[in-house]
Short mmCIF file of C-alpha atoms in Angstrom, two decimals:
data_model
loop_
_atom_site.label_atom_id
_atom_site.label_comp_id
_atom_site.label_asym_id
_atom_site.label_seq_id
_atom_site.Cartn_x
_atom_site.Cartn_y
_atom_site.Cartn_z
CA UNK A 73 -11.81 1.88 -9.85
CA UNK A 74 -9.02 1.99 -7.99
CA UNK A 75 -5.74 4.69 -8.29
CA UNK A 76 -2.70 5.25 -6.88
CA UNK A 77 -0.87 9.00 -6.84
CA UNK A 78 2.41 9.15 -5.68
CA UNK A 79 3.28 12.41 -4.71
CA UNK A 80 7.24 13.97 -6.65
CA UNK A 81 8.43 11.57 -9.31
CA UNK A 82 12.10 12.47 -7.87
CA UNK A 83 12.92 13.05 -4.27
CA UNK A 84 16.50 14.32 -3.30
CA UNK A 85 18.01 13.55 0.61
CA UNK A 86 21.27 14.10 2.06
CA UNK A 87 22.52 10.61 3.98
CA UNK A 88 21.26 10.45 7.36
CA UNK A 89 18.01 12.87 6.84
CA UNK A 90 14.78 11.63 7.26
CA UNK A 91 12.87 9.80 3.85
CA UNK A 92 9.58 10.48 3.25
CA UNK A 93 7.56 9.29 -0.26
CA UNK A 94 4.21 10.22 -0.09
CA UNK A 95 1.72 7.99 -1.68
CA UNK A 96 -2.25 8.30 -2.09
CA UNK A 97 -4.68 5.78 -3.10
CA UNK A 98 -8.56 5.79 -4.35
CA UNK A 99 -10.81 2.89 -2.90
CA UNK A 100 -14.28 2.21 -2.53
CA UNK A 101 -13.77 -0.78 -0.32
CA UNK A 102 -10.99 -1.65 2.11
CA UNK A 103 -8.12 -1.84 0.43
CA UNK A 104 -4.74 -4.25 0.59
CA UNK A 105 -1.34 -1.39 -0.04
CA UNK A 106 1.92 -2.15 -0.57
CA UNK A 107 5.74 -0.18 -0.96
CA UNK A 108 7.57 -2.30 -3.60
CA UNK A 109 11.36 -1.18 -3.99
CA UNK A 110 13.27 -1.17 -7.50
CA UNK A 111 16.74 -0.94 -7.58
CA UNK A 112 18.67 -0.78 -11.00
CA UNK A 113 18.44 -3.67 -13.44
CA UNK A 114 16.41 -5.16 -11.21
CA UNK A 115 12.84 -6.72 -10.11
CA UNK A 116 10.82 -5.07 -7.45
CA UNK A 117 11.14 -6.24 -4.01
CA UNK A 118 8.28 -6.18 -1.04
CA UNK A 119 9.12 -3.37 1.45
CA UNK A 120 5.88 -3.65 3.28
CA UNK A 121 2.58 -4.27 3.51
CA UNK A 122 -0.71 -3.62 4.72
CA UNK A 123 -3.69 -5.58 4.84
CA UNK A 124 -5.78 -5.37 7.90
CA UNK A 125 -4.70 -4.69 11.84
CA UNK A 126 -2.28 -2.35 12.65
CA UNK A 127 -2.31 0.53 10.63
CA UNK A 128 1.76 1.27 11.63
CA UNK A 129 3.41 -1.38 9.55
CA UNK A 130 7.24 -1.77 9.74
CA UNK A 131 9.03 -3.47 6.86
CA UNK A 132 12.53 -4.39 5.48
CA UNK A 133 15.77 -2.48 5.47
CA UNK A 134 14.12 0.24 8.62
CA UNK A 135 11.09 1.60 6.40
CA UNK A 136 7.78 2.14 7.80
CA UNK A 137 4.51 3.03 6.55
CA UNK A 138 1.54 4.20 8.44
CA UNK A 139 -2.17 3.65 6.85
CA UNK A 140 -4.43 6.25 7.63
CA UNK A 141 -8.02 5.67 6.11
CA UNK A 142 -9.29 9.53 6.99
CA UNK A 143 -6.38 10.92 4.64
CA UNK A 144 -6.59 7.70 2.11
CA UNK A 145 -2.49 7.84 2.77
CA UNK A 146 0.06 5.32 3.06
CA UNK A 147 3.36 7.42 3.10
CA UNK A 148 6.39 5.49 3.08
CA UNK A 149 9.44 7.07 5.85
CA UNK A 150 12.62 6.10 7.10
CA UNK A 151 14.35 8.01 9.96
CA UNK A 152 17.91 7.81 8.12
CA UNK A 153 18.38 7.32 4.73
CA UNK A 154 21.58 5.30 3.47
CA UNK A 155 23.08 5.55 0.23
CA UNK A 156 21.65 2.09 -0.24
CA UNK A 157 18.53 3.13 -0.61
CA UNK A 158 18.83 4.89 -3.73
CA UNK A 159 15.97 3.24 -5.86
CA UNK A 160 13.10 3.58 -7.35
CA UNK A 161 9.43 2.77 -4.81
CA UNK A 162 6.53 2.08 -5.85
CA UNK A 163 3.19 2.33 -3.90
CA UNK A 164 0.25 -0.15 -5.07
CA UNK A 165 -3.42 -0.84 -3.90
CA UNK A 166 -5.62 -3.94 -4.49
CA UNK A 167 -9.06 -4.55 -3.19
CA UNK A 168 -11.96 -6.81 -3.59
CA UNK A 169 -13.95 -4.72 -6.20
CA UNK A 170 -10.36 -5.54 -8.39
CA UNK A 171 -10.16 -8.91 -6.92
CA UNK A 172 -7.09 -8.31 -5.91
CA UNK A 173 -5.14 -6.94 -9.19
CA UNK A 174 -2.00 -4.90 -8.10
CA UNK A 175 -2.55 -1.19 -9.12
CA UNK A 176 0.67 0.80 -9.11
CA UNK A 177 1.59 4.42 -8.44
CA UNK A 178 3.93 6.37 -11.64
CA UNK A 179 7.22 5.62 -8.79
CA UNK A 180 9.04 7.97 -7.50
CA UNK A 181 13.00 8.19 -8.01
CA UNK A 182 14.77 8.36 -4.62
CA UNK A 183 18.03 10.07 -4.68
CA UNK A 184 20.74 9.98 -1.48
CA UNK A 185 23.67 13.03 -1.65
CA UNK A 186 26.61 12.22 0.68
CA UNK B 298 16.80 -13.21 -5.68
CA UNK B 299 12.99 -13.86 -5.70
CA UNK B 300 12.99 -17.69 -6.44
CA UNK B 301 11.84 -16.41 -9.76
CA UNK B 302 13.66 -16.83 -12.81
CA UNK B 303 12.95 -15.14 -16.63
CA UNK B 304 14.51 -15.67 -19.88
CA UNK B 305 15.99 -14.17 -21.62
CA UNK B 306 17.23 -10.95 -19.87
CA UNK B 307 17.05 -8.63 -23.08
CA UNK B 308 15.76 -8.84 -26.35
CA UNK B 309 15.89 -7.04 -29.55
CA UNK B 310 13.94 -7.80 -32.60
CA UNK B 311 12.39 -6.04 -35.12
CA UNK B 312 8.92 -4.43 -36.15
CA UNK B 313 6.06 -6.88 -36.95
CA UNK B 314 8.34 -10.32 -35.29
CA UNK B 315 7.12 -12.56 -32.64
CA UNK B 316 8.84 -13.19 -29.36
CA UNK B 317 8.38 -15.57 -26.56
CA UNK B 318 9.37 -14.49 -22.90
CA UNK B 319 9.86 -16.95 -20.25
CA UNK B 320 9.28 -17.80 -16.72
CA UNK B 321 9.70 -20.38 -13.50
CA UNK B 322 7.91 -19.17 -10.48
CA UNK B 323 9.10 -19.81 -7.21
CA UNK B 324 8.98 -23.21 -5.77
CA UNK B 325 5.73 -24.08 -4.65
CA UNK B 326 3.76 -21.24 -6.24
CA UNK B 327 0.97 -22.29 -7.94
CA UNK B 328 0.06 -18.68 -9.12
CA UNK B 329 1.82 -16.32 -12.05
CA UNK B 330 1.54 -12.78 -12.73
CA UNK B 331 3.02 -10.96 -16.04
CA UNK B 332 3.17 -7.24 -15.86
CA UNK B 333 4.50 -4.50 -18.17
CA UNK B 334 6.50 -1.52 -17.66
CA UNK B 335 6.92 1.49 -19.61
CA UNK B 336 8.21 4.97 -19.72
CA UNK B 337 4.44 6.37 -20.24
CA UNK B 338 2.20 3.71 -18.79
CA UNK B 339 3.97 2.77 -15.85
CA UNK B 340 3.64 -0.90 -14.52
CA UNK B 341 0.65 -2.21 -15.85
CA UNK B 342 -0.79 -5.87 -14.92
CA UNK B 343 -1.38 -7.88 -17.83
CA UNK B 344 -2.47 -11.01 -16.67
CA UNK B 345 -2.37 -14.04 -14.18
CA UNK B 346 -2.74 -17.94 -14.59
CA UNK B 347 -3.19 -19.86 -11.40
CA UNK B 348 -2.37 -24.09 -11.94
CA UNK B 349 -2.38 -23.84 -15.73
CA UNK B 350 -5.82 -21.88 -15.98
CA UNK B 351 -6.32 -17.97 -16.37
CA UNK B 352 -7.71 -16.54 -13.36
CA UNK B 353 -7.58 -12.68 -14.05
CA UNK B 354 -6.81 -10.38 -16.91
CA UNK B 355 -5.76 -7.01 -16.89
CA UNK B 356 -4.09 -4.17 -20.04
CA UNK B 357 -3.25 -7.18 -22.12
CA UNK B 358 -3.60 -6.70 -26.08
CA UNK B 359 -5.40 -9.21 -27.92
CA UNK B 360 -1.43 -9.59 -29.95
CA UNK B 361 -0.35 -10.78 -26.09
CA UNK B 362 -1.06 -14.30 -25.04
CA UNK B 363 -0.02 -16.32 -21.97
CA UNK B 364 0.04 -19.83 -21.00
CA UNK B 365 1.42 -21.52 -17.83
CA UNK B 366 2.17 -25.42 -18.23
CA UNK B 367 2.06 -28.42 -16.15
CA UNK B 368 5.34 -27.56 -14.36
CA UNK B 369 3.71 -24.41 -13.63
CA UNK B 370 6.42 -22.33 -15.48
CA UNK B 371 4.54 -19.82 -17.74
CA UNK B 372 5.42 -18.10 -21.13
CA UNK B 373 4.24 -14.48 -22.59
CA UNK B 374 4.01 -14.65 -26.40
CA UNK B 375 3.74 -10.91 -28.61
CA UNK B 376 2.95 -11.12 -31.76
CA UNK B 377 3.20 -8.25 -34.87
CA UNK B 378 5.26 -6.18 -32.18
CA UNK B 379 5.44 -2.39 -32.67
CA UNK B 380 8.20 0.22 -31.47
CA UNK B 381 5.05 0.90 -28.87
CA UNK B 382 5.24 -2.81 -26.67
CA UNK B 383 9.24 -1.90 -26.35
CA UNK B 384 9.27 -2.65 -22.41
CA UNK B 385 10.09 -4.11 -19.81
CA UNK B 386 7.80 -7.32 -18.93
CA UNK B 387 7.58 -8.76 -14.87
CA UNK B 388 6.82 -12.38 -14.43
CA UNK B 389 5.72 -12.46 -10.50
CA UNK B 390 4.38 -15.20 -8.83
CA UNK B 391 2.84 -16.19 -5.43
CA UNK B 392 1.15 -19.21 -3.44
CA UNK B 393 -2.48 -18.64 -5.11
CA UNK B 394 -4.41 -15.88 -5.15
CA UNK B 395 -4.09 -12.34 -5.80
CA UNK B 396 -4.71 -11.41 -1.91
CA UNK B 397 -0.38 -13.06 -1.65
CA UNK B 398 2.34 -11.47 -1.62
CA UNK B 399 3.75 -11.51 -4.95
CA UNK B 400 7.52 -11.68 -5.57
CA UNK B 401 9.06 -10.37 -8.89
CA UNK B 402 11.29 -11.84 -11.24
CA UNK B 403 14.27 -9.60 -12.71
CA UNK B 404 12.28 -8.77 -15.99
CA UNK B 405 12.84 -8.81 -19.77
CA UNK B 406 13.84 -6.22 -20.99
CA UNK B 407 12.17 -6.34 -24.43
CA UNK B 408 13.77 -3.45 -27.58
CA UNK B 409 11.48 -3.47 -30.56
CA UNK B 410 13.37 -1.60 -33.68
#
């Protein structure tokens, strides 16, 4: 079965530092990941994805996320964080052996300081 | 904004009542997703209908049911709620198949008292 471990339920960055959310998965075949994005009283939004190719995907708003099958990682970073991108992120996983059902990580709560 | 809409935004209703929670998937989306989240169980998928059919289910309770209609909008239905299924319920939607992108609606925010 696949799981997803995200890595500090709350992480804490000054504007301008570097933003790093770690995220983990468990597969037994290939799998499809994802960074979703939740900001308050809202529905998630699609930061990124990967599926199959490069294993450096960029997304929306400056995030990237590198896949790297050796460490079963997908760790979300962005070289600058913005006061904007207080939210909450969510890592997820799919793969055939689910057929595809969206597994997500517990989130973890990103917080910017000025 | 996704493209997809939910109704209503919150509701509150009591112990052992039955509520109906709406959605309209984006246009051209043939596919609907309904997932739950909660304080202790995270976001959970419940279940998906693709063209009016069921396709996949996931932590749904047999109180839950779902239907999606000709027009391809889809509603949740809980029955005999408990303070427990208080939550926050995703209607998502995408072209197909589970292997899309799904994009989320702004969620109900369901309060059972």
């Amino acid at each position: 079965a696949q799981s997803v471990t995200q890595l500090g339920s709350h992480v804490s960055v000054s504007e301008g530092a570097l933003v790093l959310l770690r995220c983990n998965y468990s597969s037994s075949v290939p799998p499809y990941l994802f960074w979703y994005v939740q900001y308050p009283n809202q529905g998630l939004q699609l930061l990124l994805k990967y599926t199959t190719g490069a294993t450096l995907v960029k997304g929306i708003n400056g995030f990237e996320a590198e896949f790297k099958k050796s460490e079963t990682s997908f760790h979300l970073t962005k070289p600058s964080a913005h006061m904007s991108d207080a939210a909450e992120y969510f890592c997820a996983v799919s793969d055939q052996g689910s057929n595809y059902k969206l597994t997500f990580g517990k989130g973890t709560l990103l917080t910017v300081n000025p | 904004d996704s493209g997809v809409t939910q109704t209503p935004k919150h509701l509150i209703t009591a112990t052992g009542q039955r509520v109906t929670l709406r959605c309209s998937p984006r246009s051209g989306d043939l596919s609907v997703y309904w997932y739950q989240q909660s304080l202790d169980q995270g976001l959970q998928f419940l279940i998906q209908y693709y063209n009016g059919e069921e396709r996949a289910k996931g932590n749904i309770l047999e109180r839950f049911s779902a239907q999606q209609f000709p027009d391809l909008h889809s509603e949740l239905n809980l029955s005999s709620l408990e303070l427990g299924d208080s939550a926050l319920y995703f209607c998502a939607s995408s072209r197909r198949s589970l292997k899309e992108t799904q994009y989320f609606g702004p969620g109900t925010r369901l309060l059972v008292l």
